[in-house]
């Protein structure tokens, strides 16, 4: 094996992929917390709220969609946070992380060489 390699061409690393905009990722970004009242809920109890309502041409994207509990979503209805007097707890932004991929592998199928690098769940 040579100790030094000269690259004839430089391969630029690909830009980090943007986090896909979808319901579950919005909940993850918001830590499963209603962005109006701060209540933490299970995904099935949360809703997506358009900050600027779709009826006011609010887009469906990272900066205009937040997690909200059903009560707050109903209370806010077709209003902006300002007109509803319901300020957001956090300014919605596109996240820079990528959701971690969780793999489940039967312990019998793990190649022995991998084990030093795996955190095995016990239980
Ligand atoms: Zn709420």
Short mmCIF file of C-alpha atoms and ligand atoms in Angstrom, two decimals:
data_model
loop_
_atom_site.label_atom_id
_atom_site.label_comp_id
_atom_site.label_asym_id
_atom_site.label_seq_id
_atom_site.Cartn_x
_atom_site.Cartn_y
_atom_site.Cartn_z
CA UNK A 1 0.00 0.00 0.00
CA UNK A 2 1.38 3.43 -0.90
CA UNK A 3 1.43 5.89 1.98
CA UNK A 4 0.55 8.86 -0.20
CA UNK A 5 -2.03 9.04 -2.93
CA UNK A 6 -2.14 11.81 -5.48
CA UNK A 7 -5.63 12.57 -6.70
CA UNK A 8 -5.85 13.34 -10.39
CA UNK A 9 -9.21 14.97 -9.93
CA UNK A 10 -10.81 16.29 -6.83
CA UNK A 11 -14.26 14.99 -6.13
CA UNK A 12 -16.23 17.65 -4.36
CA UNK A 13 -18.26 16.20 -1.48
CA UNK A 14 -21.96 16.39 -2.11
CA UNK A 15 -23.81 19.08 -0.25
CA UNK A 16 -25.65 17.75 2.77
CA UNK A 17 -29.13 16.86 1.68
CA UNK A 18 -31.89 19.07 2.98
CA UNK A 19 -34.20 17.51 5.53
CA UNK A 20 -37.33 16.33 3.81
CA UNK A 21 -40.37 18.39 4.69
CA UNK A 22 -43.00 16.06 6.05
CA UNK A 23 -45.34 15.79 9.03
CA UNK A 24 -43.10 13.57 11.14
CA UNK A 25 -40.01 15.73 10.56
CA UNK A 26 -41.90 18.86 11.60
CA UNK A 27 -42.87 17.09 14.85
CA UNK A 28 -39.25 16.04 15.39
CA UNK A 29 -38.00 19.58 14.77
CA UNK A 30 -40.53 20.92 17.27
CA UNK A 31 -39.69 18.18 19.77
CA UNK A 32 -43.31 16.95 19.62
CA UNK A 33 -44.32 20.16 21.35
CA UNK A 34 -47.23 22.44 20.50
CA UNK A 35 -45.59 25.67 19.33
CA UNK A 36 -48.36 27.77 20.86
CA UNK A 37 -48.93 26.38 24.37
CA UNK A 38 -45.80 24.25 24.84
CA UNK A 39 -47.60 20.99 25.57
CA UNK A 40 -45.64 17.90 24.63
CA UNK A 41 -47.76 15.28 22.92
CA UNK A 42 -47.60 12.02 21.02
CA UNK A 43 -47.47 12.34 17.24
CA UNK A 44 -51.05 11.12 16.85
CA UNK A 45 -52.29 13.90 19.13
CA UNK A 46 -50.44 16.63 17.26
CA UNK A 47 -51.56 18.54 14.19
CA UNK A 48 -49.74 20.66 11.66
CA UNK A 49 -50.64 24.33 11.76
CA UNK A 50 -50.05 26.84 8.97
CA UNK A 51 -48.61 29.91 10.75
CA UNK A 52 -49.94 32.10 7.96
CA UNK A 53 -53.09 30.20 7.01
CA UNK A 54 -53.26 28.51 3.62
CA UNK A 55 -56.33 30.68 2.96
CA UNK A 56 -54.01 33.70 3.30
CA UNK A 57 -51.56 32.16 0.82
CA UNK A 58 -49.32 30.81 3.56
CA UNK A 59 -46.97 28.25 2.01
CA UNK A 60 -46.58 24.67 3.20
CA UNK A 61 -42.92 24.70 4.13
CA UNK A 62 -40.51 24.65 7.08
CA UNK A 63 -40.92 28.33 7.94
CA UNK A 64 -44.71 28.38 7.83
CA UNK A 65 -45.76 25.06 9.35
CA UNK A 66 -45.46 24.17 13.03
CA UNK A 67 -46.66 21.47 15.40
CA UNK A 68 -49.79 22.37 17.32
CA UNK A 69 -52.15 20.59 19.68
CA UNK A 70 -55.74 20.27 18.52
CA UNK A 71 -56.98 22.90 20.96
CA UNK A 72 -54.53 25.55 19.81
CA UNK A 73 -55.06 24.70 16.17
CA UNK A 74 -58.82 25.11 16.58
CA UNK A 75 -58.46 28.25 18.65
CA UNK A 76 -56.10 29.88 16.17
CA UNK A 77 -58.26 28.76 13.23
CA UNK A 78 -57.77 30.84 10.08
CA UNK A 79 -55.75 33.59 11.70
CA UNK A 80 -52.12 34.58 11.91
CA UNK A 81 -50.40 34.33 15.34
CA UNK A 82 -50.64 38.11 15.59
CA UNK A 83 -54.36 38.41 14.92
CA UNK A 84 -55.07 35.37 17.08
CA UNK A 85 -52.81 36.79 19.81
CA UNK A 86 -51.04 33.44 19.95
CA UNK A 87 -47.30 34.05 19.60
CA UNK A 88 -45.09 31.17 18.53
CA UNK A 89 -42.70 29.72 21.11
CA UNK A 90 -39.99 29.25 18.48
CA UNK A 91 -39.44 30.78 15.09
CA UNK A 92 -39.97 27.93 12.61
CA UNK A 93 -36.87 27.14 10.55
CA UNK A 94 -35.66 24.49 8.20
CA UNK A 95 -33.65 22.05 10.33
CA UNK A 96 -30.03 21.37 9.55
CA UNK A 97 -29.92 17.86 10.98
CA UNK A 98 -30.89 14.68 9.28
CA UNK A 99 -33.19 12.36 11.18
CA UNK A 100 -31.27 9.38 12.41
CA UNK A 101 -32.02 6.13 10.79
CA UNK A 102 -32.85 3.43 13.23
CA UNK A 103 -32.12 -0.05 12.12
CA UNK A 104 -33.25 -3.15 13.82
CA UNK A 105 -31.02 -6.09 13.24
CA UNK A 106 -31.44 -9.38 14.97
CA UNK A 107 -28.43 -9.92 17.19
CA UNK A 108 -27.77 -13.21 15.47
CA UNK A 109 -27.21 -11.40 12.17
CA UNK A 110 -24.67 -8.82 13.27
CA UNK A 111 -21.28 -9.34 11.65
CA UNK A 112 -18.75 -9.77 14.51
CA UNK A 113 -16.55 -7.00 13.05
CA UNK A 114 -19.38 -4.48 13.61
CA UNK A 115 -19.96 -5.05 17.30
CA UNK A 116 -17.32 -2.56 18.58
CA UNK A 117 -19.17 0.16 16.65
CA UNK A 118 -22.72 -0.68 17.65
CA UNK A 119 -24.63 0.33 20.69
CA UNK A 120 -26.63 -2.73 21.45
CA UNK A 121 -29.86 -2.21 23.26
CA UNK A 122 -30.20 -4.47 26.23
CA UNK A 123 -33.75 -5.40 26.77
ZN1 LIG B 1 -51.32 23.96 22.18
#
